mmCIF file of C-alpha atoms in Angstrom:
data_model
loop_
_atom_site.group_PDB
_atom_site.id
_atom_site.type_symbol
_atom_site.label_atom_id
_atom_site.label_comp_id
_atom_site.label_asym_id
_atom_site.label_seq_id
_atom_site.Cartn_x
_atom_site.Cartn_y
_atom_site.Cartn_z
ATOM 1 C CA MET A 1 128.048 70.250 120.539
ATOM 2 C CA GLY A 2 129.554 71.237 117.209
ATOM 3 C CA MET A 3 128.870 74.898 117.907
ATOM 4 C CA MET A 4 130.638 74.652 121.276
ATOM 5 C CA LYS A 5 133.663 73.038 119.637
ATOM 6 C CA GLY A 6 133.750 75.828 117.071
ATOM 7 C CA ARG A 7 133.510 78.434 119.823
ATOM 8 C CA ASN A 8 136.361 76.813 121.740
ATOM 9 C CA LEU A 9 138.462 76.619 118.577
ATOM 10 C CA VAL A 10 137.968 80.330 117.922
ATOM 11 C CA ASN A 11 138.983 81.084 121.515
ATOM 12 C CA LEU A 12 142.032 78.838 121.257
ATOM 13 C CA ILE A 13 143.284 80.508 118.091
ATOM 14 C CA GLY A 14 141.730 83.961 118.230
ATOM 15 C CA ILE A 15 142.726 85.154 121.701
ATOM 16 C CA PRO A 16 146.458 84.296 121.485
ATOM 17 C CA GLY A 17 146.499 85.515 117.879
ATOM 18 C CA TRP A 18 144.998 88.877 118.793
ATOM 19 C CA LEU A 19 147.418 89.303 121.706
ATOM 20 C CA PHE A 20 150.340 88.361 119.463
ATOM 21 C CA LEU A 21 149.341 90.974 116.890
ATOM 22 C CA ILE A 22 149.056 93.598 119.626
ATOM 23 C CA TRP A 23 152.588 92.678 120.674
ATOM 24 C CA LEU A 24 153.830 92.953 117.076
ATOM 25 C CA GLY A 25 152.128 96.299 116.525
ATOM 26 C CA GLY A 26 153.144 98.412 113.552
ATOM 27 C CA VAL A 27 151.931 97.435 110.117
ATOM 28 C CA TYR A 28 150.903 93.965 111.323
ATOM 29 C CA TYR A 29 148.323 95.226 113.795
ATOM 30 C CA SER A 30 147.190 97.888 111.332
ATOM 31 C CA ILE A 31 146.514 95.252 108.670
ATOM 32 C CA PHE A 32 144.646 93.196 111.260
ATOM 33 C CA ILE A 33 142.386 96.137 112.104
ATOM 34 C CA LEU A 34 141.905 96.875 108.391
ATOM 35 C CA VAL A 35 140.773 93.280 107.798
ATOM 36 C CA VAL A 36 138.463 93.468 110.816
ATOM 37 C CA MET A 37 136.939 96.713 109.550
ATOM 38 C CA GLY A 38 136.486 95.270 106.061
ATOM 39 C CA LEU A 39 134.709 92.184 107.385
ATOM 40 C CA ALA A 40 132.627 94.221 109.841
ATOM 41 C CA ILE A 41 131.401 96.727 107.260
ATOM 42 C CA GLY A 42 130.568 93.784 105.003
ATOM 43 C CA GLU A 43 128.409 92.335 107.786
ATOM 44 C CA TYR A 44 126.789 95.721 108.332
ATOM 45 C CA TYR A 45 125.908 95.895 104.647
ATOM 46 C CA ASN A 46 124.501 92.363 104.877
ATOM 47 C CA LEU A 47 122.124 93.647 107.558
ATOM 48 C CA ALA A 48 121.234 96.464 105.162
ATOM 49 C CA ASP A 49 120.408 93.889 102.457
ATOM 50 C CA ILE A 50 117.976 92.208 104.857
ATOM 51 C CA LYS A 51 116.248 95.558 105.351
ATOM 52 C CA GLY A 52 115.864 96.012 101.608
ATOM 53 C CA GLY A 53 118.838 98.279 100.996
ATOM 54 C CA LYS A 54 121.565 97.953 98.384
ATOM 55 C CA PRO A 55 124.533 99.885 99.786
ATOM 56 C CA LEU A 56 127.480 100.741 97.558
ATOM 57 C CA ARG A 57 129.882 98.189 98.976
ATOM 58 C CA TRP A 58 132.833 99.328 96.897
ATOM 59 C CA MET A 59 132.502 102.821 98.347
ATOM 60 C CA GLY A 60 132.424 101.423 101.876
ATOM 61 C CA PHE A 61 135.479 99.211 101.306
ATOM 62 C CA CYS A 62 137.489 101.928 99.554
ATOM 63 C CA SER A 63 136.687 104.386 102.339
ATOM 64 C CA THR A 64 137.749 101.766 104.898
ATOM 65 C CA VAL A 65 141.170 101.410 103.252
ATOM 66 C CA PHE A 66 141.607 105.192 103.099
ATOM 67 C CA ILE A 67 140.647 105.649 106.756
ATOM 68 C CA ALA A 68 142.986 102.843 107.866
ATOM 69 C CA ASP A 69 145.836 104.457 105.931
ATOM 70 C CA TYR A 70 144.994 107.825 107.467
ATOM 71 C CA PHE A 71 145.283 106.535 111.030
ATOM 72 C CA TYR A 72 148.401 104.501 110.255
ATOM 73 C CA ASN A 73 150.366 107.317 108.657
ATOM 74 C CA GLN A 74 148.818 110.027 110.847
ATOM 75 C CA PRO A 75 149.110 112.694 108.153
ATOM 76 C CA GLU A 76 148.934 116.339 109.064
ATOM 77 C CA LEU A 77 145.733 117.029 107.151
ATOM 78 C CA THR A 78 144.154 120.383 107.723
ATOM 79 C CA ALA A 79 140.507 120.573 108.709
ATOM 80 C CA TYR A 80 139.689 121.781 105.193
ATOM 81 C CA GLN A 81 141.505 118.848 103.565
ATOM 82 C CA LEU A 82 139.746 116.349 105.803
ATOM 83 C CA LEU A 83 136.396 117.997 105.115
ATOM 84 C CA GLY A 84 137.218 117.861 101.417
ATOM 85 C CA CYS A 85 137.723 114.088 101.584
ATOM 86 C CA ILE A 86 134.345 113.706 103.294
ATOM 87 C CA ILE A 87 132.671 115.866 100.661
ATOM 88 C CA ILE A 88 134.159 113.753 97.854
ATOM 89 C CA VAL A 89 132.900 110.509 99.426
ATOM 90 C CA VAL A 90 129.387 111.934 99.873
ATOM 91 C CA ILE A 91 129.204 113.352 96.332
ATOM 92 C CA LEU A 92 130.574 110.174 94.737
ATOM 93 C CA THR A 93 128.017 108.107 96.634
ATOM 94 C CA LEU A 94 125.153 110.352 95.527
ATOM 95 C CA VAL A 95 126.285 110.531 91.890
ATOM 96 C CA TRP A 96 126.906 106.782 91.646
ATOM 97 C CA GLU A 97 123.462 106.061 93.030
ATOM 98 C CA LEU A 98 122.045 108.516 90.500
ATOM 99 C CA PHE A 99 123.286 106.391 87.616
ATOM 100 C CA THR A 100 122.599 102.917 89.014
ATOM 101 C CA GLY A 101 118.847 103.029 88.555
ATOM 102 C CA SER A 102 118.337 101.096 91.797
ATOM 103 C CA GLU A 103 115.188 101.300 93.870
ATOM 104 C CA ASN A 104 115.126 102.784 97.372
ATOM 105 C CA SER A 105 117.934 105.207 96.557
ATOM 106 C CA SER A 106 117.594 107.135 99.818
ATOM 107 C CA ILE A 107 117.951 103.921 101.827
ATOM 108 C CA ASN A 108 120.932 102.794 99.746
ATOM 109 C CA ILE A 109 122.728 106.102 100.260
ATOM 110 C CA ALA A 110 121.925 106.151 103.971
ATOM 111 C CA TYR A 111 123.240 102.632 104.534
ATOM 112 C CA THR A 112 126.389 103.285 102.483
ATOM 113 C CA LEU A 113 127.370 106.383 104.440
ATOM 114 C CA SER A 114 126.234 105.123 107.845
ATOM 115 C CA GLY A 115 128.331 101.975 107.353
ATOM 116 C CA ILE A 116 131.416 104.134 106.764
ATOM 117 C CA LEU A 117 130.674 106.259 109.817
ATOM 118 C CA PHE A 118 129.831 103.309 112.051
ATOM 119 C CA ILE A 119 132.708 100.943 111.230
ATOM 120 C CA PRO A 120 135.972 102.464 109.914
ATOM 121 C CA VAL A 121 135.474 105.962 111.332
ATOM 122 C CA LEU A 122 134.803 104.613 114.830
ATOM 123 C CA LEU A 123 137.137 101.589 114.809
ATOM 124 C CA GLY A 124 139.962 103.067 112.704
ATOM 125 C CA PRO A 125 141.429 104.988 115.676
ATOM 126 C CA ALA A 126 142.523 101.591 117.071
ATOM 127 C CA ILE A 127 145.399 101.857 114.590
ATOM 128 C CA PHE A 128 146.374 105.270 115.941
ATOM 129 C CA ILE A 129 146.202 104.078 119.553
ATOM 130 C CA ARG A 130 148.582 101.190 118.854
ATOM 131 C CA GLN A 131 150.948 103.636 117.160
ATOM 132 C CA PHE A 132 150.639 105.843 120.240
ATOM 133 C CA ASP A 133 151.660 102.874 122.407
ATOM 134 C CA GLU A 134 154.693 102.318 120.198
ATOM 135 C CA ASN A 135 155.820 105.917 120.519
ATOM 136 C CA MET A 136 155.024 106.420 124.205
ATOM 137 C CA GLY A 137 155.945 103.014 125.629
ATOM 138 C CA SER A 138 152.406 102.407 126.905
ATOM 139 C CA GLN A 139 150.126 99.350 126.796
ATOM 140 C CA LEU A 140 146.812 101.101 126.229
ATOM 141 C CA THR A 141 145.758 98.840 123.351
ATOM 142 C CA LEU A 142 146.325 95.708 125.399
ATOM 143 C CA ALA A 143 144.461 97.213 128.370
ATOM 144 C CA MET A 144 141.479 98.144 126.182
ATOM 145 C CA VAL A 145 141.153 94.694 124.651
ATOM 146 C CA VAL A 146 141.607 92.796 127.920
ATOM 147 C CA SER A 147 139.213 95.147 129.742
ATOM 148 C CA VAL A 148 136.505 94.375 127.163
ATOM 149 C CA TRP A 149 136.996 90.652 127.797
ATOM 150 C CA VAL A 150 136.960 91.172 131.565
ATOM 151 C CA CYS A 151 133.856 93.369 131.311
ATOM 152 C CA ASP A 152 131.992 90.778 129.235
ATOM 153 C CA SER A 153 132.978 87.939 131.565
ATOM 154 C CA ALA A 154 132.018 89.798 134.751
ATOM 155 C CA ALA A 155 128.725 90.944 133.235
ATOM 156 C CA PHE A 156 127.852 87.384 132.251
ATOM 157 C CA ILE A 157 128.872 85.768 135.550
ATOM 158 C CA PHE A 158 127.246 88.255 137.915
ATOM 159 C CA GLY A 159 124.298 88.922 135.638
ATOM 160 C CA SER A 160 123.499 85.221 135.332
ATOM 161 C CA LYS A 161 123.748 84.674 139.084
ATOM 162 C CA PHE A 162 122.228 87.841 140.547
ATOM 163 C CA GLY A 163 120.630 89.798 137.698
ATOM 164 C CA THR A 164 116.867 90.195 137.746
ATOM 165 C CA LYS A 165 116.052 93.685 136.482
ATOM 166 C CA LYS A 166 116.830 93.944 132.776
ATOM 167 C CA ILE A 167 118.654 96.992 131.493
ATOM 168 C CA PHE A 168 117.466 97.019 127.844
ATOM 169 C CA PRO A 169 114.862 94.257 127.516
ATOM 170 C CA ARG A 170 113.675 95.552 124.135
ATOM 171 C CA VAL A 171 117.166 95.274 122.677
ATOM 172 C CA SER A 172 119.012 92.661 124.740
ATOM 173 C CA PRO A 173 116.597 90.759 126.990
ATOM 174 C CA GLY A 174 119.299 88.623 128.594
ATOM 175 C CA LYS A 175 121.349 91.473 130.096
ATOM 176 C CA SER A 176 120.667 92.954 133.514
ATOM 177 C CA TRP A 177 121.622 96.041 135.500
ATOM 178 C CA VAL A 178 123.654 93.889 137.882
ATOM 179 C CA GLY A 179 125.620 92.396 135.016
ATOM 180 C CA SER A 180 126.265 95.762 133.356
ATOM 181 C CA VAL A 181 127.385 97.455 136.571
ATOM 182 C CA SER A 182 129.605 94.473 137.409
ATOM 183 C CA GLY A 183 131.157 94.638 133.961
ATOM 184 C CA ALA A 184 131.865 98.362 134.278
ATOM 185 C CA ILE A 185 133.482 97.881 137.698
ATOM 186 C CA ALA A 186 135.611 95.044 136.323
ATOM 187 C CA ALA A 187 136.823 97.206 133.420
ATOM 188 C CA ILE A 188 137.767 100.053 135.759
ATOM 189 C CA ALA A 189 139.530 97.608 138.091
ATOM 190 C CA LEU A 190 141.500 96.199 135.157
ATOM 191 C CA PHE A 191 142.771 99.636 134.146
ATOM 192 C CA TYR A 192 143.563 100.406 137.790
ATOM 193 C CA ALA A 193 145.607 97.191 137.993
ATOM 194 C CA PHE A 194 147.448 98.067 134.764
ATOM 195 C CA HIS A 195 148.285 101.480 136.213
ATOM 196 C CA GLN A 196 149.467 100.033 139.526
ATOM 197 C CA GLN A 197 151.750 97.601 137.689
ATOM 198 C CA GLU A 198 153.033 100.492 135.528
ATOM 199 C CA TRP A 199 151.906 98.670 132.391
ATOM 200 C CA LEU A 200 150.324 101.867 131.076
ATOM 201 C CA GLY A 201 153.763 103.463 131.059
ATOM 202 C CA ASN A 202 154.594 106.890 132.426
ATOM 203 C CA VAL A 203 152.096 108.712 130.258
ATOM 204 C CA PHE A 204 148.959 108.302 132.368
ATOM 205 C CA ASP A 205 148.074 108.951 135.995
ATOM 206 C CA ILE A 206 145.413 107.204 138.071
ATOM 207 C CA LYS A 207 142.719 109.626 136.881
ATOM 208 C CA ASP A 208 143.420 108.737 133.272
ATOM 209 C CA ALA A 209 143.294 105.014 134.066
ATOM 210 C CA ILE A 210 139.868 105.402 135.698
ATOM 211 C CA VAL A 211 138.570 107.430 132.744
ATOM 212 C CA PHE A 212 139.760 104.747 130.331
ATOM 213 C CA GLY A 213 138.028 102.121 132.467
ATOM 214 C CA ILE A 214 134.781 104.113 132.372
ATOM 215 C CA ILE A 215 135.041 104.527 128.604
ATOM 216 C CA THR A 216 135.500 100.798 128.083
ATOM 217 C CA GLY A 217 133.181 99.578 130.835
ATOM 218 C CA VAL A 218 130.284 101.956 130.220
ATOM 219 C CA PHE A 219 130.469 103.158 126.628
ATOM 220 C CA GLY A 220 131.839 99.830 125.416
ATOM 221 C CA GLN A 221 128.665 98.179 126.682
ATOM 222 C CA LEU A 222 126.613 100.838 124.919
ATOM 223 C CA GLY A 223 128.354 99.793 121.706
ATOM 224 C CA ASP A 224 127.275 96.232 122.428
ATOM 225 C CA PHE A 225 123.679 97.320 122.968
ATOM 226 C CA THR A 226 123.718 99.434 119.811
ATOM 227 C CA GLU A 227 124.852 96.493 117.699
ATOM 228 C CA SER A 228 122.134 94.365 119.324
ATOM 229 C CA LEU A 229 119.641 97.053 118.295
ATOM 230 C CA LEU A 230 120.752 96.770 114.669
ATOM 231 C CA LYS A 231 120.509 92.972 114.726
ATOM 232 C CA ARG A 232 117.079 93.034 116.320
ATOM 233 C CA ASP A 233 115.937 95.537 113.696
ATOM 234 C CA ALA A 234 117.096 93.100 110.992
ATOM 235 C CA ASN A 235 115.607 90.159 112.947
ATOM 236 C CA VAL A 236 118.866 88.191 113.106
ATOM 237 C CA LYS A 237 120.700 86.651 116.068
ATOM 238 C CA ASP A 238 124.257 87.318 114.881
ATOM 239 C CA SER A 239 125.809 89.768 112.448
ATOM 240 C CA GLY A 240 127.468 86.834 110.684
ATOM 241 C CA GLY A 241 128.728 83.286 111.097
ATOM 242 C CA LEU A 242 132.442 83.640 110.383
ATOM 243 C CA LEU A 243 133.483 83.129 114.026
ATOM 244 C CA LEU A 244 131.293 80.058 114.493
ATOM 245 C CA GLY A 245 129.789 80.098 118.011
ATOM 246 C CA HIS A 246 130.882 83.709 118.470
ATOM 247 C CA GLY A 247 128.787 85.021 115.585
ATOM 248 C CA GLY A 248 130.280 87.590 113.251
ATOM 249 C CA VAL A 249 133.213 89.978 113.415
ATOM 250 C CA LEU A 250 130.876 92.850 114.253
ATOM 251 C CA ASP A 251 129.594 90.857 117.231
ATOM 252 C CA ARG A 252 133.125 90.562 118.650
ATOM 253 C CA PHE A 253 134.198 94.164 118.075
ATOM 254 C CA ASP A 254 130.996 96.030 118.945
ATOM 255 C CA SER A 255 132.305 97.218 122.327
ATOM 256 C CA LEU A 256 135.532 98.524 120.822
ATOM 257 C CA ILE A 257 133.575 100.400 118.148
ATOM 258 C CA PHE A 258 132.452 102.805 120.891
ATOM 259 C CA ALA A 259 135.409 102.538 123.288
ATOM 260 C CA THR A 260 138.112 103.095 120.669
ATOM 261 C CA PRO A 261 137.056 106.493 119.254
ATOM 262 C CA LEU A 262 136.279 107.888 122.711
ATOM 263 C CA THR A 263 139.718 106.808 123.918
ATOM 264 C CA TYR A 264 141.205 108.424 120.823
ATOM 265 C CA LEU A 265 139.396 111.690 121.532
ATOM 266 C CA TYR A 266 140.571 111.606 125.140
ATOM 267 C CA LEU A 267 144.160 111.216 123.937
ATOM 268 C CA GLN A 268 143.786 114.058 121.438
ATOM 269 C CA PHE A 269 142.034 116.657 123.571
ATOM 270 C CA ILE A 270 142.756 115.821 127.210
ATOM 271 C CA ILE A 271 146.181 114.235 127.485
#
């Protein structure tokens, strides 16, 4: 009963709060994403601790701040400058581990760098996409977030009622093919509705809306399954307990961790 109350409280505060921050945009939404990334990478490193690793948390958090700033300011870094930043992070991680004297150095290094790649590198583009909305008069950020909610809801409703054949029983035994397909269709339908109402602005045509729906509905679910894989490997139910009945921050943003960078790439190379 207490867990249900906590879950309802998070919904009551979290959903309107998230939508309000999307509406505000600018530095406010960027700080929100930075906080989310900081909490999420912390949860990822907690999973690493369970597996016997000791990641360099300071390196992960510092890299998260740098990546958030990069996507907010959208600097015109050359490929060589960007590669140089990556090289510095890798070398600093290796050298620091050299002098710590910790055990399982290879595991520590691997978890440190994989945390940076998995959380801020993949979720950081959410800052860019909201800036894109600001400049282009689109509502892509809102559509992405709402489509994830719609996908999750449809997958749960139809999966619970009609789902029999499991899609990834080893990783997520409660999710079925029916639920996953229903969720993907719901996400595509949401983007189609946004396009029909002209809420995506004049930037995108119907083809783009369908592609965005596929990215969120299909690859977003793959992000969910991937996070479930990590939790199962660490033998935990949730990535954390901050959001009460909803688990951890990583549990709530796992779909966007895949959907966001793919949407970003689509904007960069296709649009």
